[in-house]
PDB file of C-alpha atoms in Angstrom:
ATOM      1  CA  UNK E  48      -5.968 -12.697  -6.634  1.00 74.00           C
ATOM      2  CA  UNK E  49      -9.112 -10.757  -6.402  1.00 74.00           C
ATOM      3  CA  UNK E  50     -10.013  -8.031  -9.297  1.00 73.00           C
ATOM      4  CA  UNK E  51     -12.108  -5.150  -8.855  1.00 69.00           C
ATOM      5  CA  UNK E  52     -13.188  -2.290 -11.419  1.00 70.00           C
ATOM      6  CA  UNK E  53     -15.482   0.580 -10.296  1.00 71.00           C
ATOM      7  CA  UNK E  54     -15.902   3.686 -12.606  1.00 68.00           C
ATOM      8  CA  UNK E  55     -12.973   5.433 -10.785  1.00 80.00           C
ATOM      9  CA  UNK E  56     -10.070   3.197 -10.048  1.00 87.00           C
ATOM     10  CA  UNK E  57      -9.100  -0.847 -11.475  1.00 90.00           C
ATOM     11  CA  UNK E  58      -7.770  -2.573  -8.470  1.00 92.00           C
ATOM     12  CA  UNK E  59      -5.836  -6.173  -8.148  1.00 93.00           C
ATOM     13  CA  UNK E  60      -5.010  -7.569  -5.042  1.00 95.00           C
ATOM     14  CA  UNK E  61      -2.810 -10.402  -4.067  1.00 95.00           C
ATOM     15  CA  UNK E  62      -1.180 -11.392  -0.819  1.00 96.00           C
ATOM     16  CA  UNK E  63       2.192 -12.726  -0.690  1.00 96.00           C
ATOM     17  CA  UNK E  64       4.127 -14.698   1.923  1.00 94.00           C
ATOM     18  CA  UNK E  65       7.295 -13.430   3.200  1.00 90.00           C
ATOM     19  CA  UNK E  66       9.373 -14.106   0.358  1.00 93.00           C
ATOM     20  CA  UNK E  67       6.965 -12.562  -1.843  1.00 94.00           C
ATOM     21  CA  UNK E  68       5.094 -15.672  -3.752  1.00 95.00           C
ATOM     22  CA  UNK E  69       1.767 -15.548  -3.923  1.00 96.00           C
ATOM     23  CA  UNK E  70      -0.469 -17.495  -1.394  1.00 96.00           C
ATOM     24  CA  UNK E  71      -3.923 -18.246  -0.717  1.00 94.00           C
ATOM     25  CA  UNK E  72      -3.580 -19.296   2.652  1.00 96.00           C
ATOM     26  CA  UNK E  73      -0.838 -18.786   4.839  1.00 95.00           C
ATOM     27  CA  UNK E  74       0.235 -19.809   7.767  1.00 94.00           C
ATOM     28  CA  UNK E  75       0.213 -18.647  11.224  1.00 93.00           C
ATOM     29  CA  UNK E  76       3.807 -18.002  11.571  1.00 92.00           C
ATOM     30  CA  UNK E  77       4.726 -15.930   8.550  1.00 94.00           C
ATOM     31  CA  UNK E  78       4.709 -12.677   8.203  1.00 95.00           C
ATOM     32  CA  UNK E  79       1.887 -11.525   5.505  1.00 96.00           C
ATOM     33  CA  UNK E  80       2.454  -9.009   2.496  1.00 97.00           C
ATOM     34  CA  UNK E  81      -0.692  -7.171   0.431  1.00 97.00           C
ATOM     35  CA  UNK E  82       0.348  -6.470  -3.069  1.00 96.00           C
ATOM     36  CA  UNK E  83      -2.012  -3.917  -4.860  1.00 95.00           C
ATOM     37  CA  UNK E  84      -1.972  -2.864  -8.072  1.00 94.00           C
ATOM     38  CA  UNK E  85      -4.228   0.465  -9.232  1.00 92.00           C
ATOM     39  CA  UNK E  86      -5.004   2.660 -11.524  1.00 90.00           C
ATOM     40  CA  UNK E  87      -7.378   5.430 -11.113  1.00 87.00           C
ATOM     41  CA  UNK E  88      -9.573   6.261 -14.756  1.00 83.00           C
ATOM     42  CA  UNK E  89      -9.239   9.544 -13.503  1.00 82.00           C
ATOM     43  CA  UNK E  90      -6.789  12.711 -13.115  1.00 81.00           C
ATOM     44  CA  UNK E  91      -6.306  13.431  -9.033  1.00 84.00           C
ATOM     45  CA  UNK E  92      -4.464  16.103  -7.023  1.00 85.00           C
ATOM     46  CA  UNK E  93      -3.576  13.230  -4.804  1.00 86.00           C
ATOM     47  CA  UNK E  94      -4.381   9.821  -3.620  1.00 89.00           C
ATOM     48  CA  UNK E  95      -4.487   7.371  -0.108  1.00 91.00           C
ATOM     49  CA  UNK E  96      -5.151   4.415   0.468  1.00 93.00           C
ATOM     50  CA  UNK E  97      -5.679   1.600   3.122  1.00 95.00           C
ATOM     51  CA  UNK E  98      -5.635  -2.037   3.651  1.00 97.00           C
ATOM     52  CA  UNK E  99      -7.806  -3.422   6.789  1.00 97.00           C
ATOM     53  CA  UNK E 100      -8.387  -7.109   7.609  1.00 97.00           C
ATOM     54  CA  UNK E 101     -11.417  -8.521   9.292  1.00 97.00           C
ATOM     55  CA  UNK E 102     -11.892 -11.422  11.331  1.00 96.00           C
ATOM     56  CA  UNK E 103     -14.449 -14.272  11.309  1.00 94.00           C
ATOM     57  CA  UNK E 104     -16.564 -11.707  14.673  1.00 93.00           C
ATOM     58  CA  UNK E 105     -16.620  -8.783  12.117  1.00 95.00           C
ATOM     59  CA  UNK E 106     -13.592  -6.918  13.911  1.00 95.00           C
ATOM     60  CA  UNK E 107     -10.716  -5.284  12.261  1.00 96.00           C
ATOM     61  CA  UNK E 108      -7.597  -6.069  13.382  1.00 95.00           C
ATOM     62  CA  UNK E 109      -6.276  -4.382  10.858  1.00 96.00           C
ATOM     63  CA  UNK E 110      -6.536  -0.925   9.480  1.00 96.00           C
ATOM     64  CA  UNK E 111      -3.266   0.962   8.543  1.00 95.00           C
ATOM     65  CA  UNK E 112      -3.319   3.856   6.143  1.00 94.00           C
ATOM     66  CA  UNK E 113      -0.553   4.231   3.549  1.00 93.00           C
ATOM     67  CA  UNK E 114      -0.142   8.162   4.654  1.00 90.00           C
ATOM     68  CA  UNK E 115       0.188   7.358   8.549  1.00 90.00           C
ATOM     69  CA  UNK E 116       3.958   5.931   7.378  1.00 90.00           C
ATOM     70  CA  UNK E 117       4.398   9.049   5.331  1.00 87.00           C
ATOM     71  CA  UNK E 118       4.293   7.486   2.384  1.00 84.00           C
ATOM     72  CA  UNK E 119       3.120  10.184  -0.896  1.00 82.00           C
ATOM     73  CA  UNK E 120       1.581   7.627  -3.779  1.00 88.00           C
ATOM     74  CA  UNK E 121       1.335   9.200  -7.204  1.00 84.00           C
ATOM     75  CA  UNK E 122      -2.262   9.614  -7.951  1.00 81.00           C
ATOM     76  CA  UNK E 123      -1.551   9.234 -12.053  1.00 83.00           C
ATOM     77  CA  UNK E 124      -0.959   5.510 -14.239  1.00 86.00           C
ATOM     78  CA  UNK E 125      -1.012   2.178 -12.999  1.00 90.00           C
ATOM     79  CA  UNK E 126       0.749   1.930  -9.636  1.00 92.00           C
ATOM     80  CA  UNK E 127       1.711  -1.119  -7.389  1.00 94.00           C
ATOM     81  CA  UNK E 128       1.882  -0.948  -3.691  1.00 94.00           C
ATOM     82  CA  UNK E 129       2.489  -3.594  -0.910  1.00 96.00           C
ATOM     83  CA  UNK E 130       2.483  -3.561   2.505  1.00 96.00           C
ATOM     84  CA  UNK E 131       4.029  -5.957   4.761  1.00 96.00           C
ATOM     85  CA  UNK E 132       2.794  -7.072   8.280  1.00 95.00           C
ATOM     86  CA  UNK E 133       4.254  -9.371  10.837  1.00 95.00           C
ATOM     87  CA  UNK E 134       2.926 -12.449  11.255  1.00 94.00           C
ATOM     88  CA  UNK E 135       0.195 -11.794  14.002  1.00 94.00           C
ATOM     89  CA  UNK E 136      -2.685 -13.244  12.658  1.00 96.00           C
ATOM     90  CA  UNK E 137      -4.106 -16.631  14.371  1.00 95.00           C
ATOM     91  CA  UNK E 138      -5.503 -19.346  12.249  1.00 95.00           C
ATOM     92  CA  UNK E 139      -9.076 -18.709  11.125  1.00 95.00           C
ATOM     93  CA  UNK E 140     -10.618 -16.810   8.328  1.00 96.00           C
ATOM     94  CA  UNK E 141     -10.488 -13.525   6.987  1.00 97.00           C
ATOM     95  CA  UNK E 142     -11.111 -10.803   4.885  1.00 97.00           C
ATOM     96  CA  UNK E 143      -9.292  -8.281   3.625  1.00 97.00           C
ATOM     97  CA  UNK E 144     -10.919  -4.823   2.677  1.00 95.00           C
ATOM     98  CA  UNK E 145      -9.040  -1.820   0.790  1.00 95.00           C
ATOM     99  CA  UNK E 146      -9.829   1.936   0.868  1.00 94.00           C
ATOM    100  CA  UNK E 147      -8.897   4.638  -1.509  1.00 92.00           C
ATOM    101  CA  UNK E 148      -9.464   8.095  -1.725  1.00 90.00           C
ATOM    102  CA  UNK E 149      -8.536  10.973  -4.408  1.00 85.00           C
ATOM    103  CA  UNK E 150      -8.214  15.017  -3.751  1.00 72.00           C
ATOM    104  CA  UNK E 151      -7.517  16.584  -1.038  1.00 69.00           C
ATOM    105  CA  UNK E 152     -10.740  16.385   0.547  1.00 70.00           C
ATOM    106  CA  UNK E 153     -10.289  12.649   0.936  1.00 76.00           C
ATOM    107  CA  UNK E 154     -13.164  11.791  -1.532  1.00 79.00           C
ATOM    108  CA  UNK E 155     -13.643   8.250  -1.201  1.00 85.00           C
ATOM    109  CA  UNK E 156     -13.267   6.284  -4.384  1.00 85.00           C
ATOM    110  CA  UNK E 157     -13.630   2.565  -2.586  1.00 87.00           C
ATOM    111  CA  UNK E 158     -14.375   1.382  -0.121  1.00 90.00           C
ATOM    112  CA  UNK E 159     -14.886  -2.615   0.018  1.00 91.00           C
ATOM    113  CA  UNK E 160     -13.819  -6.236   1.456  1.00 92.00           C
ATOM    114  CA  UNK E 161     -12.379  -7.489  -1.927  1.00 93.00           C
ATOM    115  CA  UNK E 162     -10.445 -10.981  -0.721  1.00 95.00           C
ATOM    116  CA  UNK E 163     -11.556 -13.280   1.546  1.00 96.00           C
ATOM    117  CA  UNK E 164      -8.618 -16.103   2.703  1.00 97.00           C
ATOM    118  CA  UNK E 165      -7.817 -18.252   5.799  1.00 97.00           C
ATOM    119  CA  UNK E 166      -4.180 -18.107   8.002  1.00 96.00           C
ATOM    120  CA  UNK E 167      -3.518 -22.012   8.897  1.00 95.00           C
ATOM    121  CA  UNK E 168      -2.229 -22.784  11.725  1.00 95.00           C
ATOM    122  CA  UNK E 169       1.270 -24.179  12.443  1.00 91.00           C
ATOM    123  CA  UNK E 170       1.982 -27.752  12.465  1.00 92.00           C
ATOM    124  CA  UNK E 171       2.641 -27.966  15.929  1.00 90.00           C
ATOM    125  CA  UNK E 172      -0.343 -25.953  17.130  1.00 89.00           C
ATOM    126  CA  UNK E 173      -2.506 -27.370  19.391  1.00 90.00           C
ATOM    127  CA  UNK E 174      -6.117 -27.968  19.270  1.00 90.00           C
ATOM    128  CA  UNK E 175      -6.837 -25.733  23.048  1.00 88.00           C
ATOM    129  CA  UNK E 176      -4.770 -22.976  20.999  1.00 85.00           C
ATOM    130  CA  UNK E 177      -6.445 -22.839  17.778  1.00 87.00           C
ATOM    131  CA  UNK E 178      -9.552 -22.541  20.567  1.00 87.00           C
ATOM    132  CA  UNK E 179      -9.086 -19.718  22.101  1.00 87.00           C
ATOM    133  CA  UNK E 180     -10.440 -16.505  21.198  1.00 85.00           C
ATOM    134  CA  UNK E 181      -7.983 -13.969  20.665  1.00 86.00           C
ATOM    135  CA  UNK E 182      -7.390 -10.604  18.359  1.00 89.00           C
ATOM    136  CA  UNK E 183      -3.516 -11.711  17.636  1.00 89.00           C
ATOM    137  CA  UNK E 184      -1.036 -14.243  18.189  1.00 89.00           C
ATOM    138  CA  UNK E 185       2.381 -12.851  17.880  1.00 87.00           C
ATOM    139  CA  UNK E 186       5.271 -14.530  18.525  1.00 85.00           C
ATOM    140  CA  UNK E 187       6.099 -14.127  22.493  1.00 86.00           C
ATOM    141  CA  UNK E 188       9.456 -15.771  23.848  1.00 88.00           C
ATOM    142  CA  UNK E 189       8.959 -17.366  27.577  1.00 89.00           C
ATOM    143  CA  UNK E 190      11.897 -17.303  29.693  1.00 90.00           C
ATOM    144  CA  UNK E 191      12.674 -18.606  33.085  1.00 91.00           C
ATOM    145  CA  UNK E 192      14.977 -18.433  35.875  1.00 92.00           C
ATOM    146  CA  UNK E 193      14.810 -20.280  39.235  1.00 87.00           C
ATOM    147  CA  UNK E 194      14.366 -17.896  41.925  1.00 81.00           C
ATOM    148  CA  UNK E 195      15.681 -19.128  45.935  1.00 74.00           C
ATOM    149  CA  UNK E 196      13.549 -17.598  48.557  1.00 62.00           C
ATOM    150  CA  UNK E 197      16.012 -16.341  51.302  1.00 59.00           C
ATOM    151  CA  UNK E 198      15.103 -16.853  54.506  1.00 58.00           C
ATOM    152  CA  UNK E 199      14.702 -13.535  56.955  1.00 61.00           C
ATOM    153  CA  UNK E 200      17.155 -14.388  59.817  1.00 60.00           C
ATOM    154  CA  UNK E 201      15.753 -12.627  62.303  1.00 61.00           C
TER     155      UNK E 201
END
């Protein structure tokens, strides 16, 4: 659980596995939940936030916006908020950063990495897997079907 408090807004953040326990590190294959609690110290017209994840190269593979789903948070008293991701993450080290803004001009209230943690990979991972470089590792399904040449009778 990481804790910030800046002049304008008290923030806790704690991620959550799938069934929503806490977790300091989870693993590769589950899907991944950001619970944050807020409260801004002062009155706002309105108020957005986001939730972007960087990787161990500096990049974000993350960075969703709670107002690209639609979603209207109250900008008044303490408010919790948690979005859920699929697990896409590979194993390897992270941090986690959170935005918020107040008014309708967007004025940014914070803007900072606030967790660092670590997705581990799955037991039956192997070592040329957890090697390669790659932004995400979803889930993918292989299938296969034989396939008979037919031969052109002319």
């Amino acid at each position: 659980r990481a804790t910030r408090r800046v002049s304008e807004v008290e923030l806790s953040v704690v991620l959550l596995d799938g069934a929503g326990d806490p977790v300091e590190s989870p693993q590769r294959d589950e899907p991944l939940q950001v619970e944050l609690e807020y409260e801004l110290k002062r009155p706002a017209p309105s108020i957005d936030l986001a939730v972007y994840v960087v990787n161990e190269l500096g990049l974000r593979v993350v960075d969703e916006q709670c107002s690209d789903s639609g979603e209207h948070l109250p900008p008044q008293g303490r408010q919790i908020v948690t979005m859920s991701m699929p697990a896409i993450l590979p194993a390897g080290d992270y941090t986690l950063g959170v935005w918020i803004a107040s008014g309708y001009e967007r004025e940014s209230v914070l803007d900072e990495e606030v967790l660092s943690f670590s997705v581990l990979p799955c037991p039956g991972d192997r070592q040329e897997a957890l090697d390669r470089r790659r932004l995400v590792q979803p889930q993918v399904r292989w299938h296969q079907a034989s396939s008979e040449a037919t031969a052109d009778p002319q």
